[in-house]
Amino acid sequence: MYKYYLAIDIGASSGRHILAHTEDGKMVLEEMYRFWNGMKEKDGELCWDVDQLFDEIVTGMKKCAEAGKIPVSMGIDTWAVDYVLLDEKDQKLGNSVGYRDGRTKGADEMVYEIIPEKELYARTGIQKQIFNTIYQLMAVKRDHPEYLREAKSLLMIPEYFNFLLTGKKAAEYTNATTTQLVNPETKDWDDELITRLGFPKEIFQKICRPGTVLGTLTEEIQKETGFDCNVILPATHDTGSAVMAVPSDSDDTLYISSGTWSLMGVECMQADCSMESMERNLTNEGGYDYRFRYLKNIMGLWMIQSVRTELAPEQGFGEICRNASKMTITSLVDCNDDRFLAPENMTREVQKACEETGQQVPEGIAEVASVIYRSLARCYAKTIEEIEGMTGVHYDCIHVVGGGANASYLNELTAKETGRTVCAGPTEATAIGNLAAQMIAGGEAGSLKEVRKCIFDSFAIETYQA
């Protein structure tokens, strides 16, 4: 009888339930359920349907019971920065607004009137992204101050789902750091900063480390799903989980968590909150075992996903990637430009960027995708130079994990542009990292190093030479 673990990994476009067990020292995965996700406009805001997502979580858990594969534990990871506010009756206040919504416009300047940008970085070490929770809360304070007056709890998206499953509220460290409200030395909320910004301190939950056993399922959820199990906090920020799955035993490992976003960085034991780090727009997000994910957010395959929807929804990503590799267009765009965050039409935005810089304007899905892939690789090359300059370490290899590990053309371009060997895989890194935290918590793996060795032995890794 196998010992099963359940990872529920919810991304910006889909979610899935992945069961895992070990055989002969290797991790074996089985997808039990998959469902759609996406932002929808509601009351003029781009929102997540968290009620529907929770229904999908429960549905997938039922699938496990129907298959007779009852997990000993489960963990949920999602994207970062977004949250739910609850009142004294634990009812949601306002919409579950997503990070691509434009409500944060001007909120950064409101924050900087209270705390200068340089001081904010020195206190938190977090890269400025206009959608960080700190700016979202400032937008709420400006537009809906009644929500903050009535709020009794703030829960990040995965922690809200955990609350619905267990009845217990908690904050998880890796996700909490993305709020830009956590002190990197104390690993706790920066109460002084929160007070200065006029946010109610009492809404912020106790921060727990990944691997914490939150509790068991409520009686209601047990009856609905047909089983009980431990609910464990993995690294609930999906990138935190993905980095746990980087199959390397070296302390000097450079990774790209490649999906909707490209998160490129290294693991450090201390945060770098220097002004030089800030000027390079690097961030110090929390990682497993109080490591820091010293990285840069790069726009990523969101751009490819968008142009596929616009131009060729019938084509698979593999076909798009292969066709792009045959193109000769040499135009490049700045993937980190805010114009690509949530344009009305990604294709036109890429074309306009090329036209404005006097470059060949791409036509059709293959040429547009080629421009994006080449631009991402060029951005990776620039970022690795910045990280090496800050850490003083030369990185010979780049580990690409996540869905982008399947993008062979992008991996080839990355090896060529950076002059580094690229090791691609595993593709299900986020779910695997989620499962890894559960296995360590359950005693099946003794350490992060041990579980990474298991991951290396369990999944295929493709190598691309410079």
Short mmCIF file of C-alpha atoms in Angstrom, two decimals:
data_model
loop_
_atom_site.label_atom_id
_atom_site.label_comp_id
_atom_site.label_asym_id
_atom_site.label_seq_id
_atom_site.Cartn_x
_atom_site.Cartn_y
_atom_site.Cartn_z
CA MET A 1 0.00 0.00 0.00
CA TYR A 2 1.53 3.27 -1.08
CA LYS A 3 1.74 6.41 1.03
CA TYR A 4 0.15 9.12 -1.07
CA TYR A 5 0.69 12.88 -0.99
CA LEU A 6 -1.57 15.36 -2.79
CA ALA A 7 -0.33 18.61 -4.33
CA ILE A 8 -2.95 21.09 -5.52
CA ASP A 9 -1.11 23.49 -7.81
CA ILE A 10 -3.17 26.41 -9.09
CA GLY A 11 -1.71 28.72 -11.69
CA ALA A 12 -3.05 31.74 -13.50
CA SER A 13 -4.63 29.67 -16.27
CA SER A 14 -5.26 26.23 -14.77
CA GLY A 15 -5.06 24.08 -11.68
CA ARG A 16 -4.36 20.41 -11.13
CA HIS A 17 -4.38 17.77 -8.43
CA ILE A 18 -1.19 15.69 -8.50
CA LEU A 19 -0.83 12.58 -6.35
CA ALA A 20 2.61 11.24 -5.57
CA HIS A 21 4.15 8.19 -3.96
CA THR A 22 7.62 6.70 -4.00
CA GLU A 23 8.77 3.46 -5.61
CA ASP A 24 12.35 2.24 -5.35
CA GLY A 25 13.44 5.64 -4.09
CA LYS A 26 11.84 7.51 -6.99
CA MET A 27 8.89 9.89 -6.97
CA VAL A 28 5.94 8.77 -9.08
CA LEU A 29 3.30 11.32 -10.12
CA GLU A 30 -0.30 10.86 -11.16
CA GLU A 31 -2.57 13.67 -12.31
CA MET A 32 -6.00 13.15 -10.76
CA TYR A 33 -7.86 16.24 -11.89
CA ARG A 34 -7.36 19.41 -13.91
CA PHE A 35 -9.46 22.56 -14.11
CA TRP A 36 -9.51 25.97 -15.75
CA ASN A 37 -8.62 29.25 -14.07
CA GLY A 38 -8.46 32.86 -15.19
CA MET A 39 -9.36 36.40 -14.27
CA LYS A 40 -12.80 37.66 -15.15
CA GLU A 41 -14.12 41.21 -15.16
CA LYS A 42 -16.52 41.96 -12.33
CA ASP A 43 -17.68 45.42 -11.28
CA GLY A 44 -15.02 46.91 -13.54
CA GLU A 45 -12.21 44.88 -11.89
CA LEU A 46 -10.23 41.84 -13.03
CA CYS A 47 -11.03 39.20 -10.42
CA TRP A 48 -10.45 35.59 -9.45
CA ASP A 49 -13.49 33.42 -8.82
CA VAL A 50 -12.22 31.98 -5.53
CA ASP A 51 -15.55 30.28 -4.78
CA GLN A 52 -15.36 28.35 -8.05
CA LEU A 53 -11.71 27.53 -7.42
CA PHE A 54 -12.53 26.09 -4.02
CA ASP A 55 -15.29 23.98 -5.54
CA GLU A 56 -12.68 22.64 -7.97
CA ILE A 57 -10.31 21.88 -5.08
CA VAL A 58 -12.98 19.77 -3.39
CA THR A 59 -13.96 18.08 -6.66
CA GLY A 60 -10.38 16.98 -7.25
CA MET A 61 -10.12 15.65 -3.71
CA LYS A 62 -13.23 13.54 -4.35
CA LYS A 63 -11.49 12.08 -7.41
CA CYS A 64 -8.73 10.78 -5.13
CA ALA A 65 -11.29 9.11 -2.86
CA GLU A 66 -13.11 7.59 -5.84
CA ALA A 67 -9.83 6.09 -7.03
CA GLY A 68 -9.18 4.65 -3.57
CA LYS A 69 -6.00 6.68 -3.24
CA ILE A 70 -6.31 8.57 0.03
CA PRO A 71 -3.48 11.03 0.70
CA VAL A 72 -1.84 11.20 4.13
CA SER A 73 -1.40 14.92 3.52
CA MET A 74 -2.19 17.65 1.03
CA GLY A 75 -0.81 21.08 0.24
CA ILE A 76 -1.93 24.00 -1.90
CA ASP A 77 0.23 26.46 -3.82
CA THR A 78 -0.85 29.35 -6.04
CA TRP A 79 0.54 32.57 -7.47
CA ALA A 80 1.60 35.25 -4.99
CA VAL A 81 0.56 38.81 -3.92
CA ASP A 82 -3.23 38.40 -4.19
CA TYR A 83 -5.35 37.98 -1.08
CA VAL A 84 -8.82 37.90 0.48
CA LEU A 85 -10.09 40.24 3.22
CA LEU A 86 -12.55 38.73 5.70
CA ASP A 87 -14.87 40.49 8.13
CA GLU A 88 -15.73 39.43 11.69
CA LYS A 89 -18.07 36.75 10.31
CA ASP A 90 -15.35 35.48 7.93
CA GLN A 91 -17.24 36.81 4.93
CA LYS A 92 -15.27 38.24 2.00
CA LEU A 93 -15.00 42.01 1.72
CA GLY A 94 -15.08 43.18 -1.89
CA ASN A 95 -13.93 41.24 -4.92
CA SER A 96 -10.94 38.91 -5.08
CA VAL A 97 -9.09 41.29 -7.38
CA GLY A 98 -6.22 39.89 -9.44
CA TYR A 99 -2.74 41.30 -9.83
CA ARG A 100 -3.25 42.31 -13.48
CA ASP A 101 -6.05 44.73 -12.57
CA GLY A 102 -5.20 48.40 -13.01
CA ARG A 103 -6.42 49.59 -9.59
CA THR A 104 -2.87 49.98 -8.27
CA LYS A 105 -2.11 52.85 -10.67
CA GLY A 106 -0.80 55.69 -8.51
CA ALA A 107 -0.76 53.55 -5.37
CA ASP A 108 3.04 53.38 -5.42
CA GLU A 109 3.33 57.15 -5.16
CA MET A 110 0.94 57.10 -2.21
CA VAL A 111 3.19 54.56 -0.49
CA TYR A 112 6.33 56.59 -1.22
CA GLU A 113 4.78 59.70 0.33
CA ILE A 114 4.82 57.74 3.59
CA ILE A 115 8.00 55.72 3.15
CA PRO A 116 10.54 56.56 0.42
CA GLU A 117 11.15 53.81 -2.12
CA LYS A 118 14.78 53.34 -1.10
CA GLU A 119 13.87 52.96 2.57
CA LEU A 120 11.14 50.48 1.64
CA TYR A 121 13.62 48.29 -0.26
CA ALA A 122 16.19 48.55 2.54
CA ARG A 123 13.54 47.34 5.00
CA THR A 124 12.09 44.50 2.89
CA GLY A 125 14.48 43.66 0.06
CA ILE A 126 11.52 43.13 -2.26
CA GLN A 127 11.55 44.17 -5.91
CA LYS A 128 9.01 46.80 -6.83
CA GLN A 129 6.14 45.34 -8.79
CA ILE A 130 3.11 47.59 -9.04
CA PHE A 131 0.90 44.64 -8.14
CA ASN A 132 2.67 43.76 -4.86
CA THR A 133 0.24 43.42 -1.96
CA ILE A 134 1.50 46.63 -0.38
CA TYR A 135 0.25 48.64 -3.38
CA GLN A 136 -2.96 46.65 -3.64
CA LEU A 137 -3.76 47.47 -0.01
CA MET A 138 -2.95 51.13 -0.57
CA ALA A 139 -5.40 51.12 -3.50
CA VAL A 140 -8.05 49.61 -1.21
CA LYS A 141 -7.31 52.25 1.42
CA ARG A 142 -7.86 54.92 -1.24
CA ASP A 143 -10.88 53.44 -3.03
CA HIS A 144 -12.62 51.32 -0.38
CA PRO A 145 -11.45 52.42 3.08
CA GLU A 146 -14.52 50.72 4.55
CA TYR A 147 -13.03 47.33 3.68
CA LEU A 148 -9.99 47.94 5.86
CA ARG A 149 -12.15 49.30 8.68
CA GLU A 150 -14.30 46.16 8.63
CA ALA A 151 -11.51 43.64 7.97
CA LYS A 152 -10.51 41.19 10.68
CA SER A 153 -8.32 38.89 8.58
CA LEU A 154 -6.10 39.05 5.52
CA LEU A 155 -5.35 35.69 3.92
CA MET A 156 -3.27 35.13 0.81
CA ILE A 157 -5.14 33.08 -1.79
CA PRO A 158 -3.78 29.60 -0.85
CA GLU A 159 -4.15 30.36 2.87
CA TYR A 160 -7.78 31.30 2.26
CA PHE A 161 -8.38 27.89 0.72
CA ASN A 162 -6.57 26.28 3.67
CA PHE A 163 -8.91 28.15 6.03
CA LEU A 164 -11.93 26.79 4.18
CA LEU A 165 -10.48 23.27 4.47
CA THR A 166 -9.38 23.35 8.10
CA GLY A 167 -11.03 26.33 9.79
CA LYS A 168 -7.55 27.58 10.73
CA LYS A 169 -5.92 30.82 9.64
CA ALA A 170 -2.21 31.26 9.04
CA ALA A 171 0.26 33.07 6.83
CA GLU A 172 2.99 31.09 5.07
CA TYR A 173 6.49 32.56 4.93
CA THR A 174 7.34 32.38 1.21
CA ASN A 175 4.03 33.95 0.19
CA ALA A 176 4.05 36.52 2.98
CA THR A 177 7.36 37.97 1.75
CA THR A 178 5.77 38.90 -1.58
CA THR A 179 3.50 41.38 0.20
CA GLN A 180 6.54 43.67 0.62
CA LEU A 181 5.59 43.94 4.30
CA VAL A 182 7.97 41.38 5.88
CA ASN A 183 11.31 42.06 7.57
CA PRO A 184 13.97 39.78 6.00
CA GLU A 185 15.95 39.58 9.24
CA THR A 186 13.16 38.80 11.71
CA LYS A 187 11.23 36.75 9.08
CA ASP A 188 8.09 38.38 10.48
CA TRP A 189 5.69 41.19 9.63
CA ASP A 190 7.21 44.67 9.80
CA ASP A 191 4.69 46.06 12.30
CA GLU A 192 6.17 49.55 12.22
CA LEU A 193 5.91 49.70 8.43
CA ILE A 194 2.35 48.37 8.50
CA THR A 195 1.35 50.99 11.08
CA ARG A 196 2.98 53.83 9.15
CA LEU A 197 1.03 52.85 6.05
CA GLY A 198 -2.23 52.89 7.99
CA PHE A 199 -3.02 49.20 7.55
CA PRO A 200 -4.63 47.41 10.53
CA LYS A 201 -1.96 45.18 12.12
CA GLU A 202 -4.47 42.74 13.52
CA ILE A 203 -5.52 41.44 10.09
CA PHE A 204 -2.11 39.86 9.44
CA GLN A 205 -1.87 36.23 10.55
CA LYS A 206 1.02 34.51 12.29
CA ILE A 207 3.70 33.57 9.76
CA CYS A 208 4.47 29.83 9.59
CA ARG A 209 7.38 28.11 7.87
CA PRO A 210 6.76 25.84 4.88
CA GLY A 211 6.38 22.31 6.15
CA THR A 212 4.09 23.34 9.00
CA VAL A 213 1.15 21.02 9.65
CA LEU A 214 -1.82 23.39 9.70
CA GLY A 215 -4.39 20.81 10.80
CA THR A 216 -6.87 18.26 9.50
CA LEU A 217 -9.99 18.68 7.40
CA THR A 218 -13.16 20.01 8.98
CA GLU A 219 -15.98 17.53 9.53
CA GLU A 220 -17.93 19.16 6.72
CA ILE A 221 -15.09 18.74 4.22
CA GLN A 222 -14.47 15.17 5.41
CA LYS A 223 -18.10 14.28 4.69
CA GLU A 224 -17.94 15.92 1.27
CA THR A 225 -14.66 14.37 0.14
CA GLY A 226 -14.91 11.04 1.93
CA PHE A 227 -11.61 11.21 3.80
CA ASP A 228 -9.46 13.12 6.27
CA CYS A 229 -5.80 14.02 6.01
CA ASN A 230 -3.25 16.54 7.26
CA VAL A 231 -3.20 19.91 5.53
CA ILE A 232 0.41 21.02 5.27
CA LEU A 233 1.75 24.40 4.28
CA PRO A 234 4.20 23.81 1.44
CA ALA A 235 5.90 26.84 0.00
CA THR A 236 2.46 28.20 -0.91
CA HIS A 237 3.98 30.68 -3.36
CA ASP A 238 4.25 28.56 -6.50
CA THR A 239 7.74 29.83 -7.30
CA GLY A 240 8.87 28.90 -3.79
CA SER A 241 7.69 25.35 -4.47
CA ALA A 242 9.22 25.28 -7.95
CA VAL A 243 12.63 26.28 -6.62
CA MET A 244 12.47 23.43 -4.10
CA ALA A 245 12.31 21.10 -7.12
CA VAL A 246 15.50 22.37 -8.77
CA PRO A 247 17.43 19.07 -9.11
CA SER A 248 20.86 20.27 -8.02
CA ASP A 249 22.98 19.49 -4.97
CA SER A 250 25.15 22.58 -5.44
CA ASP A 251 24.80 25.65 -3.25
CA ASP A 252 25.71 27.76 -6.28
CA THR A 253 22.79 26.96 -8.56
CA LEU A 254 21.14 29.42 -10.91
CA TYR A 255 17.58 28.60 -11.91
CA ILE A 256 14.74 29.83 -14.09
CA SER A 257 11.27 28.91 -12.91
CA SER A 258 9.72 29.17 -16.35
CA GLY A 259 5.98 29.49 -16.77
CA THR A 260 3.56 32.40 -17.00
CA TRP A 261 6.41 34.33 -15.40
CA SER A 262 10.13 33.66 -15.70
CA LEU A 263 11.73 33.87 -12.27
CA MET A 264 15.50 33.82 -12.63
CA GLY A 265 17.76 33.70 -9.60
CA VAL A 266 19.78 31.87 -6.98
CA GLU A 267 19.32 30.79 -3.37
CA CYS A 268 21.03 32.80 -0.64
CA MET A 269 21.04 32.50 3.13
CA GLN A 270 20.93 36.27 3.64
CA ALA A 271 18.99 39.00 1.87
CA ASP A 272 20.78 41.68 -0.14
CA CYS A 273 18.88 44.90 0.57
CA SER A 274 21.57 47.20 -0.85
CA MET A 275 20.81 50.11 -3.14
CA GLU A 276 22.77 48.44 -5.94
CA SER A 277 20.51 45.42 -5.63
CA MET A 278 17.49 47.71 -5.74
CA GLU A 279 18.76 49.53 -8.82
CA ARG A 280 19.13 46.18 -10.59
CA ASN A 281 15.51 45.43 -9.62
CA LEU A 282 16.40 42.17 -7.88
CA THR A 283 14.24 40.77 -5.12
CA ASN A 284 14.75 38.70 -1.96
CA GLU A 285 11.67 36.50 -1.74
CA GLY A 286 11.41 33.94 1.03
CA GLY A 287 12.29 30.33 0.32
CA TYR A 288 12.16 26.97 2.05
CA ASP A 289 14.12 26.68 5.30
CA TYR A 290 14.47 30.48 5.51
CA ARG A 291 16.54 30.65 2.35
CA PHE A 292 16.10 33.69 0.12
CA ARG A 293 15.19 33.40 -3.53
CA TYR A 294 17.38 36.20 -4.87
CA LEU A 295 15.84 36.69 -8.28
CA LYS A 296 14.32 38.89 -10.93
CA ASN A 297 10.76 38.66 -12.20
CA ILE A 298 10.72 38.51 -16.00
CA MET A 299 7.48 38.65 -17.97
CA GLY A 300 7.78 35.05 -19.17
CA LEU A 301 5.56 32.80 -21.25
CA TRP A 302 2.51 34.93 -20.47
CA MET A 303 3.43 36.70 -23.69
CA ILE A 304 3.38 33.45 -25.68
CA GLN A 305 0.13 32.36 -24.02
CA SER A 306 -1.47 35.66 -25.00
CA VAL A 307 -0.44 35.67 -28.67
CA ARG A 308 -1.50 32.04 -29.01
CA THR A 309 -4.98 32.97 -27.77
CA GLU A 310 -5.09 35.90 -30.19
CA LEU A 311 -3.62 34.31 -33.30
CA ALA A 312 -3.62 30.51 -33.17
CA PRO A 313 -5.63 28.96 -30.32
CA GLU A 314 -5.75 25.70 -32.25
CA GLN A 315 -1.96 25.32 -32.13
CA GLY A 316 -0.18 23.65 -29.24
CA PHE A 317 2.75 25.35 -27.55
CA GLY A 318 5.13 22.71 -28.92
CA GLU A 319 4.07 23.47 -32.49
CA ILE A 320 4.37 27.22 -31.91
CA CYS A 321 7.86 26.74 -30.49
CA ARG A 322 8.99 24.57 -33.43
CA ASN A 323 7.62 26.97 -36.03
CA ALA A 324 9.21 29.96 -34.27
CA SER A 325 12.60 28.23 -34.47
CA LYS A 326 12.39 28.32 -38.28
CA MET A 327 11.95 32.10 -38.49
CA THR A 328 14.80 34.45 -39.43
CA ILE A 329 13.43 37.66 -37.89
CA THR A 330 15.92 39.34 -35.52
CA SER A 331 13.73 41.96 -33.82
CA LEU A 332 13.78 42.21 -30.03
CA VAL A 333 11.56 43.80 -27.36
CA ASP A 334 12.05 44.55 -23.68
CA CYS A 335 10.08 41.75 -22.00
CA ASN A 336 10.13 43.60 -18.68
CA ASP A 337 8.35 46.67 -20.07
CA ASP A 338 5.07 47.26 -18.22
CA ARG A 339 3.35 47.57 -21.59
CA PHE A 340 3.34 43.75 -21.75
CA LEU A 341 1.77 43.23 -18.30
CA ALA A 342 -1.87 43.35 -19.39
CA PRO A 343 -2.25 44.85 -22.89
CA GLU A 344 -5.55 44.74 -24.71
CA ASN A 345 -3.79 42.82 -27.46
CA MET A 346 -0.34 41.30 -26.90
CA THR A 347 0.33 40.77 -30.60
CA ARG A 348 -0.26 44.41 -31.46
CA GLU A 349 1.82 45.50 -28.47
CA VAL A 350 4.81 43.44 -29.62
CA GLN A 351 4.38 44.76 -33.16
CA LYS A 352 4.16 48.37 -31.94
CA ALA A 353 7.29 47.95 -29.82
CA CYS A 354 9.20 46.72 -32.86
CA GLU A 355 7.83 49.48 -35.06
CA GLU A 356 8.70 52.19 -32.52
CA THR A 357 12.32 51.01 -32.43
CA GLY A 358 12.70 50.80 -36.21
CA GLN A 359 12.88 46.99 -36.32
CA GLN A 360 11.15 44.51 -38.57
CA VAL A 361 7.52 44.12 -37.50
CA PRO A 362 6.62 40.44 -36.99
CA GLU A 363 3.60 39.02 -38.78
CA GLY A 364 1.81 35.81 -37.86
CA ILE A 365 2.16 33.57 -34.84
CA ALA A 366 5.54 32.08 -35.78
CA GLU A 367 7.31 35.42 -36.23
CA VAL A 368 5.69 37.03 -33.18
CA ALA A 369 6.60 34.01 -31.04
CA SER A 370 10.15 34.05 -32.40
CA VAL A 371 10.56 37.68 -31.33
CA ILE A 372 9.28 36.85 -27.85
CA TYR A 373 11.48 33.77 -27.40
CA ARG A 374 14.58 35.60 -28.59
CA SER A 375 13.77 38.58 -26.39
CA LEU A 376 13.35 36.34 -23.34
CA ALA A 377 16.71 34.67 -23.97
CA ARG A 378 18.40 38.07 -24.32
CA CYS A 379 16.77 39.17 -21.06
CA TYR A 380 18.02 36.02 -19.32
CA ALA A 381 21.56 36.77 -20.49
CA LYS A 382 21.41 40.28 -19.09
CA THR A 383 19.95 39.06 -15.81
CA ILE A 384 22.60 36.41 -15.23
CA GLU A 385 25.27 39.09 -15.61
CA GLU A 386 23.49 41.22 -13.01
CA ILE A 387 23.16 38.35 -10.56
CA GLU A 388 26.80 37.32 -11.00
CA GLY A 389 27.81 40.92 -10.44
CA MET A 390 25.89 41.02 -7.17
CA THR A 391 26.86 37.59 -5.81
CA GLY A 392 30.43 37.43 -7.10
CA VAL A 393 29.78 33.86 -8.24
CA HIS A 394 30.11 32.50 -11.79
CA TYR A 395 27.34 30.09 -12.72
CA ASP A 396 28.24 27.51 -15.36
CA CYS A 397 24.76 26.01 -15.60
CA ILE A 398 21.18 27.26 -15.68
CA HIS A 399 18.49 24.92 -14.36
CA VAL A 400 15.16 25.55 -16.10
CA VAL A 401 12.17 24.08 -14.28
CA GLY A 402 8.44 24.36 -14.91
CA GLY A 403 6.41 24.29 -18.12
CA GLY A 404 9.00 26.35 -19.99
CA ALA A 405 11.43 23.43 -19.71
CA ASN A 406 9.49 21.97 -22.66
CA ALA A 407 10.25 25.00 -24.85
CA SER A 408 13.24 23.54 -26.67
CA TYR A 409 13.82 26.56 -28.90
CA LEU A 410 13.84 28.91 -25.92
CA ASN A 411 16.29 26.62 -24.09
CA GLU A 412 18.58 26.53 -27.14
CA LEU A 413 18.45 30.33 -27.40
CA THR A 414 19.13 30.67 -23.67
CA ALA A 415 22.22 28.47 -23.88
CA LYS A 416 23.47 30.45 -26.88
CA GLU A 417 22.77 33.91 -25.44
CA THR A 418 24.18 33.17 -21.96
CA GLY A 419 27.06 30.93 -22.96
CA ARG A 420 25.96 28.49 -20.25
CA THR A 421 24.78 24.90 -20.25
CA VAL A 422 21.01 24.71 -19.77
CA CYS A 423 19.53 21.75 -17.87
CA ALA A 424 15.77 21.63 -18.46
CA GLY A 425 13.35 19.78 -16.19
CA PRO A 426 11.33 18.72 -14.39
CA THR A 427 8.33 20.37 -16.01
CA GLU A 428 5.98 19.74 -13.07
CA ALA A 429 8.37 21.53 -10.72
CA THR A 430 5.79 23.46 -8.72
CA ALA A 431 3.74 20.40 -7.84
CA ILE A 432 6.93 18.40 -7.18
CA GLY A 433 8.25 21.06 -4.80
CA ASN A 434 4.88 21.13 -3.04
CA LEU A 435 5.08 17.35 -2.64
CA ALA A 436 8.70 17.57 -1.50
CA ALA A 437 7.76 19.81 1.42
CA GLN A 438 5.05 17.33 2.41
CA MET A 439 7.46 14.38 2.22
CA ILE A 440 9.95 16.15 4.45
CA ALA A 441 7.18 17.05 6.90
CA GLY A 442 5.96 13.44 6.83
CA GLY A 443 9.41 12.01 7.49
CA GLU A 444 9.78 10.27 4.11
CA ALA A 445 12.69 12.59 3.23
CA GLY A 446 15.15 13.90 5.75
CA SER A 447 16.18 17.17 4.16
CA LEU A 448 15.90 19.45 1.15
CA LYS A 449 19.18 18.06 -0.20
CA GLU A 450 17.87 14.51 0.08
CA VAL A 451 14.60 15.23 -1.64
CA ARG A 452 16.37 17.11 -4.46
CA LYS A 453 18.49 14.02 -5.06
CA CYS A 454 15.26 12.01 -5.29
CA ILE A 455 13.88 14.52 -7.82
CA PHE A 456 17.06 14.30 -9.92
CA ASP A 457 16.78 10.50 -9.98
CA SER A 458 13.05 10.54 -10.74
CA PHE A 459 12.60 12.84 -13.73
CA ALA A 460 14.20 13.32 -17.14
CA ILE A 461 16.54 16.30 -17.52
CA GLU A 462 17.35 17.62 -21.01
CA THR A 463 20.71 19.30 -21.56
CA TYR A 464 21.42 22.12 -24.02
CA GLN A 465 25.03 23.16 -24.63
CA ALA A 466 26.15 26.73 -25.22
#
